[in-house]
XYZ file of C-alpha atoms in Angstrom:
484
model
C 0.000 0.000 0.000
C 1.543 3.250 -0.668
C 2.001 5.696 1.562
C -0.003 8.093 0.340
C -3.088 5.732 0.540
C -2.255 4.612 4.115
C -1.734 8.293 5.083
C -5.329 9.091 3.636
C -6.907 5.647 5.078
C -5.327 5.451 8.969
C -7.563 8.831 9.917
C -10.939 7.106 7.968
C -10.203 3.806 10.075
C -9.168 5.548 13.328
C -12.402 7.593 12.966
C -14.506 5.069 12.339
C -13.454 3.278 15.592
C -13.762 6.562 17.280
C -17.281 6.658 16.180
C -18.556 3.631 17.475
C -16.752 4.215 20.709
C -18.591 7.397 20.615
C -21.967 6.366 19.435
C -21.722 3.514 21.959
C -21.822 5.760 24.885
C -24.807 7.994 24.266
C -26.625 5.729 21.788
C -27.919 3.986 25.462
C -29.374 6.694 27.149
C -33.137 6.015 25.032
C -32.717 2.565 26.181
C -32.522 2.443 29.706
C -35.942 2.103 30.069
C -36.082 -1.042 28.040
C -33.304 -2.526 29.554
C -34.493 -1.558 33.141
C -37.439 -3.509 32.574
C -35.697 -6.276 31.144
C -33.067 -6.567 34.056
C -35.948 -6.133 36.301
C -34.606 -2.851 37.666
C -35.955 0.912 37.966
C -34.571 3.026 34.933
C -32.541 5.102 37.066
C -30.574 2.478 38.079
C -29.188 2.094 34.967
C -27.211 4.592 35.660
C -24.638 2.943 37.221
C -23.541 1.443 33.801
C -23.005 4.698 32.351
C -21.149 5.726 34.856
C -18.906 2.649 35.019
C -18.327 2.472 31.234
C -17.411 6.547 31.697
C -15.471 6.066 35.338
C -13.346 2.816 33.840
C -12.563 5.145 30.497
C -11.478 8.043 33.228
C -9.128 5.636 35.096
C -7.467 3.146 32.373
C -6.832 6.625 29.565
C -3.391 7.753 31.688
C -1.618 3.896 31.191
C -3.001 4.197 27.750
C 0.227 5.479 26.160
C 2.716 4.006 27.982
C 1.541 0.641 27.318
C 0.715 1.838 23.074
C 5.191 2.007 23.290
C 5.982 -1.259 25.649
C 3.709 -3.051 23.427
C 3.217 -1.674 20.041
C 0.808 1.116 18.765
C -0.423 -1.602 16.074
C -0.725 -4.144 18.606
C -2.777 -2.387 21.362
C -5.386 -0.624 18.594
C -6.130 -3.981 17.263
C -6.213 -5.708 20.687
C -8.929 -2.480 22.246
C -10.960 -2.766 18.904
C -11.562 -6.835 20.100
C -12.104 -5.838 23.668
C -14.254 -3.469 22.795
C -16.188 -5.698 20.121
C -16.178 -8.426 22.437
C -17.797 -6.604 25.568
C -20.433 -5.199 23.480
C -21.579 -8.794 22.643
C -21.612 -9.543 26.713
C -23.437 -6.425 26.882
C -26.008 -7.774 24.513
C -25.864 -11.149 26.403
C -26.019 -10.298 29.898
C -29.433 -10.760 31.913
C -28.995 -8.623 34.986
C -27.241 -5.706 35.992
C -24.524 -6.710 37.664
C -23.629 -8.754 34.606
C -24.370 -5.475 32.207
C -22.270 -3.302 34.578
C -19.402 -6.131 34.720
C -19.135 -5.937 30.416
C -19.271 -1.797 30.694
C -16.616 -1.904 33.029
C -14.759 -3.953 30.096
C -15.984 -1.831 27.372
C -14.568 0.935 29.005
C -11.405 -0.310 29.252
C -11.326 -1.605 25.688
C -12.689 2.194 24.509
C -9.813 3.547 26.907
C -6.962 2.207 25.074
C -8.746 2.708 21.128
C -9.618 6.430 21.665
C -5.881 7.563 22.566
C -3.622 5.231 20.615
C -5.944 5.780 17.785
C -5.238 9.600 17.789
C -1.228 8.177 18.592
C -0.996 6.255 15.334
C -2.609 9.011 13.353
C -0.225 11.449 14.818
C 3.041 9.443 14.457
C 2.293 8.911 10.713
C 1.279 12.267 9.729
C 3.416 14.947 8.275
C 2.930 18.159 9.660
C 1.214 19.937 6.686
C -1.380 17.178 6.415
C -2.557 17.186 9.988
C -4.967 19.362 9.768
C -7.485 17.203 7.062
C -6.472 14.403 9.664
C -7.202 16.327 12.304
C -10.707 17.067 10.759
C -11.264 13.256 9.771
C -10.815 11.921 13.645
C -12.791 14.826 15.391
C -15.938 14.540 13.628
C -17.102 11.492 15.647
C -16.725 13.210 18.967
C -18.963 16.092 17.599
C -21.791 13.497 15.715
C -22.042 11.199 18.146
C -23.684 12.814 21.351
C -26.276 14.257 18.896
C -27.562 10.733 16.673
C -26.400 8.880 19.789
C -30.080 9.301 21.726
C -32.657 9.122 18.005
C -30.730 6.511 16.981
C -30.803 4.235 20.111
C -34.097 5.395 20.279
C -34.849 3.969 16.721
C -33.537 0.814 17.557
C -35.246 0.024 20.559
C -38.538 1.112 18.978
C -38.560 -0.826 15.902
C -36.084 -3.536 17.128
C -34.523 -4.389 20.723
C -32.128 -2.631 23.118
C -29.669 -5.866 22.298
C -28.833 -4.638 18.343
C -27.191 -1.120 20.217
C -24.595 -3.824 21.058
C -24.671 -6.374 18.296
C -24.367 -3.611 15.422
C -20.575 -2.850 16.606
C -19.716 -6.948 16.273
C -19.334 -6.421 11.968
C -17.968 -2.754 12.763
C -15.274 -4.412 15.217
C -14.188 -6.777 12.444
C -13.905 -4.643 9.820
C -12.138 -2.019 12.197
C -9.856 -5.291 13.694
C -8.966 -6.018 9.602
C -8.235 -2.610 8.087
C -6.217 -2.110 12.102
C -3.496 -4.958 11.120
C -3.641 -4.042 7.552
C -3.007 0.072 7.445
C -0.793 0.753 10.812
C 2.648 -0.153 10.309
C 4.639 -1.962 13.509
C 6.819 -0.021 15.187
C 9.860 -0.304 17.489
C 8.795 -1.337 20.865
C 10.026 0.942 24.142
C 10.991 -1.856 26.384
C 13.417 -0.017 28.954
C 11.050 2.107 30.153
C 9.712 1.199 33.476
C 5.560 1.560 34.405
C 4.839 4.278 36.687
C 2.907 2.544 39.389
C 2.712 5.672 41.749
C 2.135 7.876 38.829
C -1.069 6.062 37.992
C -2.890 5.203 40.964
C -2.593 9.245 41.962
C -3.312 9.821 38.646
C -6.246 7.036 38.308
C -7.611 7.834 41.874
C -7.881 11.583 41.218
C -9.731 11.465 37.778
C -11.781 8.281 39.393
C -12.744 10.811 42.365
C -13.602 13.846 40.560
C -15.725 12.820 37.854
C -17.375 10.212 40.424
C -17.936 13.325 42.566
C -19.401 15.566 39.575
C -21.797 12.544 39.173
C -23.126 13.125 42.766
C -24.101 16.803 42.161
C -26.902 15.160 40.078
C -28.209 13.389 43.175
C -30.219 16.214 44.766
C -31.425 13.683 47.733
C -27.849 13.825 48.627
C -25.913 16.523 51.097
C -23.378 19.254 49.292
C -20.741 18.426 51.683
C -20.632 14.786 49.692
C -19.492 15.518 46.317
C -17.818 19.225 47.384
C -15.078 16.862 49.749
C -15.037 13.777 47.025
C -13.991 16.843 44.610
C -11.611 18.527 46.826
C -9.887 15.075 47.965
C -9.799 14.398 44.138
C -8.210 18.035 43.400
C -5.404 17.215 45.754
C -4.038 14.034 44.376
C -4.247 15.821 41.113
C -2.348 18.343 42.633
C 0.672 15.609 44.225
C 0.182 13.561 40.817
C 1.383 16.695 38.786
C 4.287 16.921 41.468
C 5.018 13.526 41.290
C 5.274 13.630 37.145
C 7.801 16.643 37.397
C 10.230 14.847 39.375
C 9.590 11.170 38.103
C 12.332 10.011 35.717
C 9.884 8.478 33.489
C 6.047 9.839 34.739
C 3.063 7.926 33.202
C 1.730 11.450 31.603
C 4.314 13.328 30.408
C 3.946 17.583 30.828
C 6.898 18.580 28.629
C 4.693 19.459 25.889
C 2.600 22.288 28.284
C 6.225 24.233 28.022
C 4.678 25.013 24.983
C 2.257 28.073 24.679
C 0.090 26.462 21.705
C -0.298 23.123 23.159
C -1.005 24.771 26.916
C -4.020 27.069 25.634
C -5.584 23.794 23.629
C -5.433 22.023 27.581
C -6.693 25.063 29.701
C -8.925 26.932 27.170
C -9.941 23.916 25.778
C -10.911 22.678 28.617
C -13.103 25.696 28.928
C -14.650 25.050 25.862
C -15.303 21.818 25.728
C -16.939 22.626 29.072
C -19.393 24.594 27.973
C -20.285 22.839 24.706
C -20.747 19.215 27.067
C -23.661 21.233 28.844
C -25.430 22.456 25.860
C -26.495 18.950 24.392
C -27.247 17.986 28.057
C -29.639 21.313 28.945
C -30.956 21.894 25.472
C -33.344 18.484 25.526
C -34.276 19.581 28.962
C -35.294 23.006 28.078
C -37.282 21.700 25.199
C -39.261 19.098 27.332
C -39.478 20.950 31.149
C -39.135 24.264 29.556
C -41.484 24.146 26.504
C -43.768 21.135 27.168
C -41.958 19.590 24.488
C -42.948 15.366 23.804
C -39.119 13.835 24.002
C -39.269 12.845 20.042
C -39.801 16.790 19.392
C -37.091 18.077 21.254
C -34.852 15.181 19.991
C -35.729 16.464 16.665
C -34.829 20.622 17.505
C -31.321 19.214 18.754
C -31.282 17.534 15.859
C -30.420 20.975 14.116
C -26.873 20.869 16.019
C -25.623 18.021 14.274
C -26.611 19.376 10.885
C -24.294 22.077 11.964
C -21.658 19.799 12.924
C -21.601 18.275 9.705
C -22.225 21.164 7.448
C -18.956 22.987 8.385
C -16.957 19.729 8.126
C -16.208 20.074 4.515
C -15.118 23.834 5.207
C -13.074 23.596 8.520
C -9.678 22.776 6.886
C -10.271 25.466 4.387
C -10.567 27.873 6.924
C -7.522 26.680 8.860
C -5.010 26.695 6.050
C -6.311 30.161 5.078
C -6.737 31.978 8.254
C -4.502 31.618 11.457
C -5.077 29.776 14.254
C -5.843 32.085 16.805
C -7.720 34.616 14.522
C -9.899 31.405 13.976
C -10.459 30.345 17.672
C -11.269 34.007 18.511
C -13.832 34.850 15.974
C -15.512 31.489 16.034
C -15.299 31.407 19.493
C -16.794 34.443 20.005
C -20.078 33.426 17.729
C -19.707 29.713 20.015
C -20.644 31.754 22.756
C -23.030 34.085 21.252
C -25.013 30.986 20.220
C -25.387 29.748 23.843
C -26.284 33.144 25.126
C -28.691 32.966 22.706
C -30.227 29.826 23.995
C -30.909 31.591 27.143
C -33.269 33.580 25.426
C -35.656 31.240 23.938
C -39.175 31.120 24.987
C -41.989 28.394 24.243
C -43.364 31.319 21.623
C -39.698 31.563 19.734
C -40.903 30.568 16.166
C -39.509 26.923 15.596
C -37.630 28.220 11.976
C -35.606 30.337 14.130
C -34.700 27.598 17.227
C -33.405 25.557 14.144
C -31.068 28.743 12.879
C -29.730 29.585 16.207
C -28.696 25.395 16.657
C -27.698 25.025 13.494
C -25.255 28.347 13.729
C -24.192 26.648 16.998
C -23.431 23.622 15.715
C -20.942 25.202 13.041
C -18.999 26.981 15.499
C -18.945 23.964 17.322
C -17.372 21.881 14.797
C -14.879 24.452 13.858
C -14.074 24.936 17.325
C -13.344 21.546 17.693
C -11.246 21.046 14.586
C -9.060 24.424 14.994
C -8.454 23.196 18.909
C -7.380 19.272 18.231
C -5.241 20.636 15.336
C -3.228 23.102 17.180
C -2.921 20.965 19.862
C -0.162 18.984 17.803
C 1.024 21.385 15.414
C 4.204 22.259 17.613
C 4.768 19.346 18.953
C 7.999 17.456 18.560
C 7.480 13.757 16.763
C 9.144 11.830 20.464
C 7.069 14.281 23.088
C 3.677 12.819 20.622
C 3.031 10.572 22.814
C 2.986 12.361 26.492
C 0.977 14.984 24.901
C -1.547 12.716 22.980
C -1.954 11.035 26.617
C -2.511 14.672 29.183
C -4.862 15.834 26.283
C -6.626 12.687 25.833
C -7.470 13.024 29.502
C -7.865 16.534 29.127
C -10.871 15.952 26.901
C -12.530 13.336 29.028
C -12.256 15.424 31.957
C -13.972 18.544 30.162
C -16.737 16.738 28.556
C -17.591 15.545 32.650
C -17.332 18.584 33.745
C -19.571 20.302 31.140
C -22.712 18.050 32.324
C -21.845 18.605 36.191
C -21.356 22.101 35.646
C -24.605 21.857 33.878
C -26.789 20.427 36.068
C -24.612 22.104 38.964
C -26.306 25.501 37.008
C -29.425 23.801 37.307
C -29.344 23.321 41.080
C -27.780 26.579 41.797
C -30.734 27.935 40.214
C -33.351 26.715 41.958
C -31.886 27.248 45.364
C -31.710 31.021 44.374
C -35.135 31.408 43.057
C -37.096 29.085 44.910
C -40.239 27.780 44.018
C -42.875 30.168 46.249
C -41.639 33.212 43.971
C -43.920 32.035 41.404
C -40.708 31.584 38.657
C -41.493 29.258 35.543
C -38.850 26.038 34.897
C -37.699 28.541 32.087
C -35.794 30.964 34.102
C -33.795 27.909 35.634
C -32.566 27.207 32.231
C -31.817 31.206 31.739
C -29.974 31.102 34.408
C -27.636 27.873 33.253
C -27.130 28.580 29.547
C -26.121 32.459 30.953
C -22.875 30.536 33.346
C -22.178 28.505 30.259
C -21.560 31.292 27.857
C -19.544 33.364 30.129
C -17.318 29.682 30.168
C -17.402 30.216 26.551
C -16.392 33.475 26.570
C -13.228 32.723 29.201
C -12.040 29.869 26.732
C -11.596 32.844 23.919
C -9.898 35.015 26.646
C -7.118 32.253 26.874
C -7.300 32.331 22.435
C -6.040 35.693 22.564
C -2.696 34.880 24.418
C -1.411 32.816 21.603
C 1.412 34.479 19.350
C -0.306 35.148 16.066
C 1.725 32.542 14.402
C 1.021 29.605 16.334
C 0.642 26.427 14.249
C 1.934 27.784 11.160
C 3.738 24.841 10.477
C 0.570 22.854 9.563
C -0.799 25.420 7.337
C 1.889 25.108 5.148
C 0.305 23.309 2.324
C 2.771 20.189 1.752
C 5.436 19.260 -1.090
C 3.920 16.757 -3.600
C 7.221 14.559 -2.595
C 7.102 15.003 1.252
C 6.469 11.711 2.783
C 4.247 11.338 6.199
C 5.891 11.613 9.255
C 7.371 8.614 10.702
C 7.547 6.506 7.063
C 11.347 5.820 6.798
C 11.366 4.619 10.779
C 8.138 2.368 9.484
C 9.905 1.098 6.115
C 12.871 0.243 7.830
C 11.385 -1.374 10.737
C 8.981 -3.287 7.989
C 12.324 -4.388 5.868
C 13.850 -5.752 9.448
C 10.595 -7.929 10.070
């Protein structure tokens, strides 16, 4: 296969896997109450598979790179695409919860491994000026999938049963496993470098803790002093995890690459924003249905608008990167981002439906270009050997924010009803007013941090590239194939 071909292929194939991993987790969330019955459970105790597919992804993500070198890029890609195929047939199988909850757990720790040393193998044999198309291909599933995720699963369990949301990923596992051993070459394995054991457990206990304790703010039954001290407990091992990876020979997540000003704004301002556009999916389909009276197929449908947003701008988004800068891009767009969810706090049950759709679809553009400009730059300055430390702190980076955007959602939520209480005669809608008006002004902090970058940051990968340049990585993979 030539390496033009595999260079266009490995972001199509790492994509697709991305998509079911993505698809997988919010493609259940119309199901529970099928599956509730069928386990013999209340629906809301469904939850805890959610949260142990999400909690297991959280805790496994920070090993995922070190054990991508010790082992082999190729090796562990093909090897999470059969866990992950495999524990979505035991999902499909199992007959209680404690059996469903056992094959999440798994899932999760398949979907840990794919997700990062998918992105690794994409960014190891990329060349620079091509990263940004890549870039484009492997983001688009993270942006589709929240939005089909809950009509589709709802589809399924209409006309079907709750079982085919596992079964459908058995062919899309074997075609993923097949393409996986055919397109990624092998690489050198990194066997002299040990496994940082402390590194991980602070590391695995701290993310474990605080997105276990953003799960409890949607418990209102439950005291604030319960999830505010699981936080703060969780905050401080982050804090002696960072401390430990600065003075660790070899640390499990690697923060050379936040010496650099490009990748640090894509981890802290990206965090922001991926904050803030996790809580609009989660508080738009609430608005519509306690809000507006909305049936749930109708407001599925209005939501709906987002992802024709989403995939609207993806033809245009590397157009716009290789013609206007990186930060001029994340301002601007960011900018409109937050204008959008503003916006939303301004809807009423008498806002003309034609113009809801605008305002989502608009939203959904910025959110896609967002996306694309953010994961791109992330990378762009980033020496080829410190690819793999910074694929694994952003990786986490990313989990962490999309948790935090539906905590900080419903946290909004809460917040709001405590300070207008129910005797003042206040409609659901002004709750909602209230939450989308916090989430913009996240928005709007996540462009503050845009504006530090020096105007040419990720230049590099706007350089349009050399018909003979060759992908990045391709004579270490030749020679490494001619040696085998």
């Amino acid at each position: 296969m030539s390496w033009f071909s595999r260079a266009s292929a490995l972001p199509l194939l790492v994509a697709g896997a991305f998509f079911m991993e993505n698809l997988d987790g919010t493609v259940i969330v119309t199901a529970m109450p099928q599956m509730a019955a069928a386990f013999g459970v209340r629906a809301v105790d469904m939850n805890i598979g959610i949260s142990a597919y999400i909690l297991t992804l959280t805790v496994f993500i920070p090993a995922s790179g070190w054990i991508a070198n010790r082992f082999g890029a190729r090796n562990i890609f093909a090897a999470a695409v059969v866990i992950f195929t495999l524990a979505s047939v035991l999902c499909a199988a199992s007959v209680n919860l404690p059996t469903f909850t056992a094959a999440r757990i798994l899932q999760g720790f398949g979907g840990a491994l794919m997700v990062p040393v998918g992105r690794l193998v994409v960014l190891r044999n990329t060349a620079k000026p091509d990263l940004i198309k890549a870039i484009a291909t492997i983001t688009w599933p993270g942006l589709v999938a929240p939005i089909l995720g809950p009509p589709v699963g709802g589809f399924i369990t209409t006309y079907a049963s709750w079982h085919w949301i596992f079964l459908l990923n058995v062919p899309l596992g074997v075609a993923a496993l097949w393409l996986a051993w055919r397109l990624i070459p092998q690489e050198a394995l990194q066997k002299g470098v040990p496994f940082d054991a402390i590194g991980f457990m602070l590391t695995g206990i701290a993310c474990f803790g605080l997105m276990f304790g953003l799960d409890l703010i949607n418990h209102p039954q439950l005291s604030w002093l319960v999830p505010v001290l699981c936080i703060l407990g969780s905050l401080a091992l982050g804090a002696l995890a960072v401390r430990h990876a600065k003075r660790t020979a070899h640390p499990l997540i690697d923060l050379w690459a936040m010496r650099i000003k490009s990748y640090a704004v894509t981890i802290w301002g990206g965090a922001l924003f991926r904050i803030a556009i996790g809580a609009v999916p989660f508080l738009l389909p609430l608005l519509f249905q306690i809000g507006f009276g909305l049936n749930a197929f109708d407001a599925g449908l209005l939501v709906l608008a987002v992802f024709a947003g989403n995939l609207a701008m993806k033809p245009f988004t590397s157009a716009v990167l290789y013609r206007f800068r990186f930060r001029t891009t994340l301002v601007v767009n960011g900018l409109l981002n937050a204008a959008t969810i503003f916006a939303c706090a301004l809807l009423t049950p008498q806002t003309p439906t034609w113009l809801i759709v605008a305002l989502l679809f608009v939203s959904g553009l910025t959110r896609s270009m967002q996306f694309t400009a953010l994961n791109t730059l992330a990378f762009s300055e980033v020496p080829q050997p410190q690819m793999g430390g910074a694929n694994t702190l952003f990786t986490v980076s990313q989990q962490l924010g999309s948790g935090l955007g539906i905590a900080i959602g419903a946290l909004a939520l809460r917040v709001a009803e405590m300070l207008i209480p129910p005797s003042a005669g206040r409609l659901p809608l002004v709750d909602f007013q209230l939450a989308f008006g916090v989430i913009g002004v996240i928005a709007l902090l996540a462009v503050a941090d845009s504006l530090t970058l020096n105007p040419d940051a990720g230049s590099e990968v706007r350089r349009k590239k050399s018909p003979s340049s060759a992908p990045a990585g391709a004579d270490e993979s030749v020679a490494t194939k001619a040696r085998s």
